[in-house]
């Protein structure tokens, strides 16, 4: 699984044997957007 977070949102991919199985992404709400970058990565 690979994840990443940025000020504008987050994303994640799940791979098995180099083939993508699932992908998810989204944007932060106003409260979440104020979190530190460390908290966004959790």
mmCIF file with all atom_site columns, C-alpha atoms in Angstrom:
data_model
loop_
_atom_site.group_PDB
_atom_site.id
_atom_site.type_symbol
_atom_site.label_atom_id
_atom_site.label_alt_id
_atom_site.label_comp_id
_atom_site.label_asym_id
_atom_site.label_entity_id
_atom_site.label_seq_id
_atom_site.pdbx_PDB_ins_code
_atom_site.Cartn_x
_atom_site.Cartn_y
_atom_site.Cartn_z
_atom_site.occupancy
_atom_site.B_iso_or_equiv
_atom_site.pdbx_formal_charge
_atom_site.auth_seq_id
_atom_site.auth_comp_id
_atom_site.auth_asym_id
_atom_site.auth_atom_id
_atom_site.pdbx_PDB_model_num
ATOM 1  C CA . UNK A 1 1  ? 0.000   0.000  0.000   1.00 0.00 ? 1  UNK A CA 1
ATOM 2  C CA . UNK A 1 2  ? 1.237   3.471  -0.869  1.00 0.00 ? 2  UNK A CA 1
ATOM 3  C CA . UNK A 1 3  ? -0.220  6.600  0.709   1.00 0.00 ? 3  UNK A CA 1
ATOM 4  C CA . UNK A 1 4  ? 0.413   10.316 0.390   1.00 0.00 ? 4  UNK A CA 1
ATOM 5  C CA . UNK A 1 5  ? -1.052  13.484 1.832   1.00 0.00 ? 5  UNK A CA 1
ATOM 6  C CA . UNK A 1 6  ? -0.829  17.066 0.623   1.00 0.00 ? 6  UNK A CA 1
ATOM 7  C CA . UNK A 1 7  ? -2.438  20.347 1.714   1.00 0.00 ? 7  UNK A CA 1
ATOM 8  C CA . UNK A 1 8  ? -5.169  19.829 -0.895  1.00 0.00 ? 8  UNK A CA 1
ATOM 9  C CA . UNK A 1 9  ? -5.998  16.173 -0.151  1.00 0.00 ? 9  UNK A CA 1
ATOM 10 C CA . UNK A 1 10 ? -4.858  12.581 0.188   1.00 0.00 ? 10 UNK A CA 1
ATOM 11 C CA . UNK A 1 11 ? -4.469  9.434  -1.877  1.00 0.00 ? 11 UNK A CA 1
ATOM 12 C CA . UNK A 1 12 ? -3.735  5.725  -1.533  1.00 0.00 ? 12 UNK A CA 1
ATOM 13 C CA . UNK A 1 13 ? -3.101  2.803  -3.848  1.00 0.00 ? 13 UNK A CA 1
ATOM 14 C CA . UNK A 1 14 ? -3.047  -0.911 -3.087  1.00 0.00 ? 14 UNK A CA 1
ATOM 15 C CA . UNK A 1 15 ? -0.932  -3.122 -5.313  1.00 0.00 ? 15 UNK A CA 1
ATOM 16 C CA . UNK A 1 16 ? -0.308  -6.860 -5.456  1.00 0.00 ? 16 UNK A CA 1
ATOM 17 C CA . UNK A 1 17 ? 2.403   -8.313 -7.650  1.00 0.00 ? 17 UNK A CA 1
ATOM 18 C CA . UNK A 1 18 ? 2.863   -4.914 -9.337  1.00 0.00 ? 18 UNK A CA 1
ATOM 19 C CA . UNK A 1 19 ? -0.834  -4.718 -10.301 1.00 0.00 ? 19 UNK A CA 1
ATOM 20 C CA . UNK A 1 20 ? -3.121  -2.029 -8.875  1.00 0.00 ? 20 UNK A CA 1
ATOM 21 C CA . UNK A 1 21 ? -5.980  -3.567 -6.927  1.00 0.00 ? 21 UNK A CA 1
ATOM 22 C CA . UNK A 1 22 ? -7.599  -0.467 -5.425  1.00 0.00 ? 22 UNK A CA 1
ATOM 23 C CA . UNK A 1 23 ? -7.238  3.306  -5.315  1.00 0.00 ? 23 UNK A CA 1
ATOM 24 C CA . UNK A 1 24 ? -8.790  5.882  -2.990  1.00 0.00 ? 24 UNK A CA 1
ATOM 25 C CA . UNK A 1 25 ? -8.448  9.665  -2.775  1.00 0.00 ? 25 UNK A CA 1
ATOM 26 C CA . UNK A 1 26 ? -10.168 12.644 -1.254  1.00 0.00 ? 26 UNK A CA 1
ATOM 27 C CA . UNK A 1 27 ? -9.958  16.205 -0.048  1.00 0.00 ? 27 UNK A CA 1
ATOM 28 C CA . UNK A 1 28 ? -9.709  17.560 3.483   1.00 0.00 ? 28 UNK A CA 1
ATOM 29 C CA . UNK A 1 29 ? -12.590 19.306 5.205   1.00 0.00 ? 29 UNK A CA 1
ATOM 30 C CA . UNK A 1 30 ? -11.884 22.715 6.793   1.00 0.00 ? 30 UNK A CA 1
ATOM 31 C CA . UNK A 1 31 ? -10.921 21.248 10.178  1.00 0.00 ? 31 UNK A CA 1
ATOM 32 C CA . UNK A 1 32 ? -8.631  18.600 8.686   1.00 0.00 ? 32 UNK A CA 1
ATOM 33 C CA . UNK A 1 33 ? -6.951  21.138 6.385   1.00 0.00 ? 33 UNK A CA 1
ATOM 34 C CA . UNK A 1 34 ? -5.614  22.922 9.480   1.00 0.00 ? 34 UNK A CA 1
ATOM 35 C CA . UNK A 1 35 ? -3.771  19.820 10.746  1.00 0.00 ? 35 UNK A CA 1
ATOM 36 C CA . UNK A 1 36 ? 0.014   19.571 10.630  1.00 0.00 ? 36 UNK A CA 1
ATOM 37 C CA . UNK A 1 37 ? 1.574   17.677 7.734   1.00 0.00 ? 37 UNK A CA 1
ATOM 38 C CA . UNK A 1 38 ? 2.568   14.905 10.168  1.00 0.00 ? 38 UNK A CA 1
ATOM 39 C CA . UNK A 1 39 ? -1.058  14.444 11.225  1.00 0.00 ? 39 UNK A CA 1
ATOM 40 C CA . UNK A 1 40 ? -2.223  14.408 7.613   1.00 0.00 ? 40 UNK A CA 1
ATOM 41 C CA . UNK A 1 41 ? 0.175   11.550 6.858   1.00 0.00 ? 41 UNK A CA 1
ATOM 42 C CA . UNK A 1 42 ? -1.242  9.342  9.642   1.00 0.00 ? 42 UNK A CA 1
#
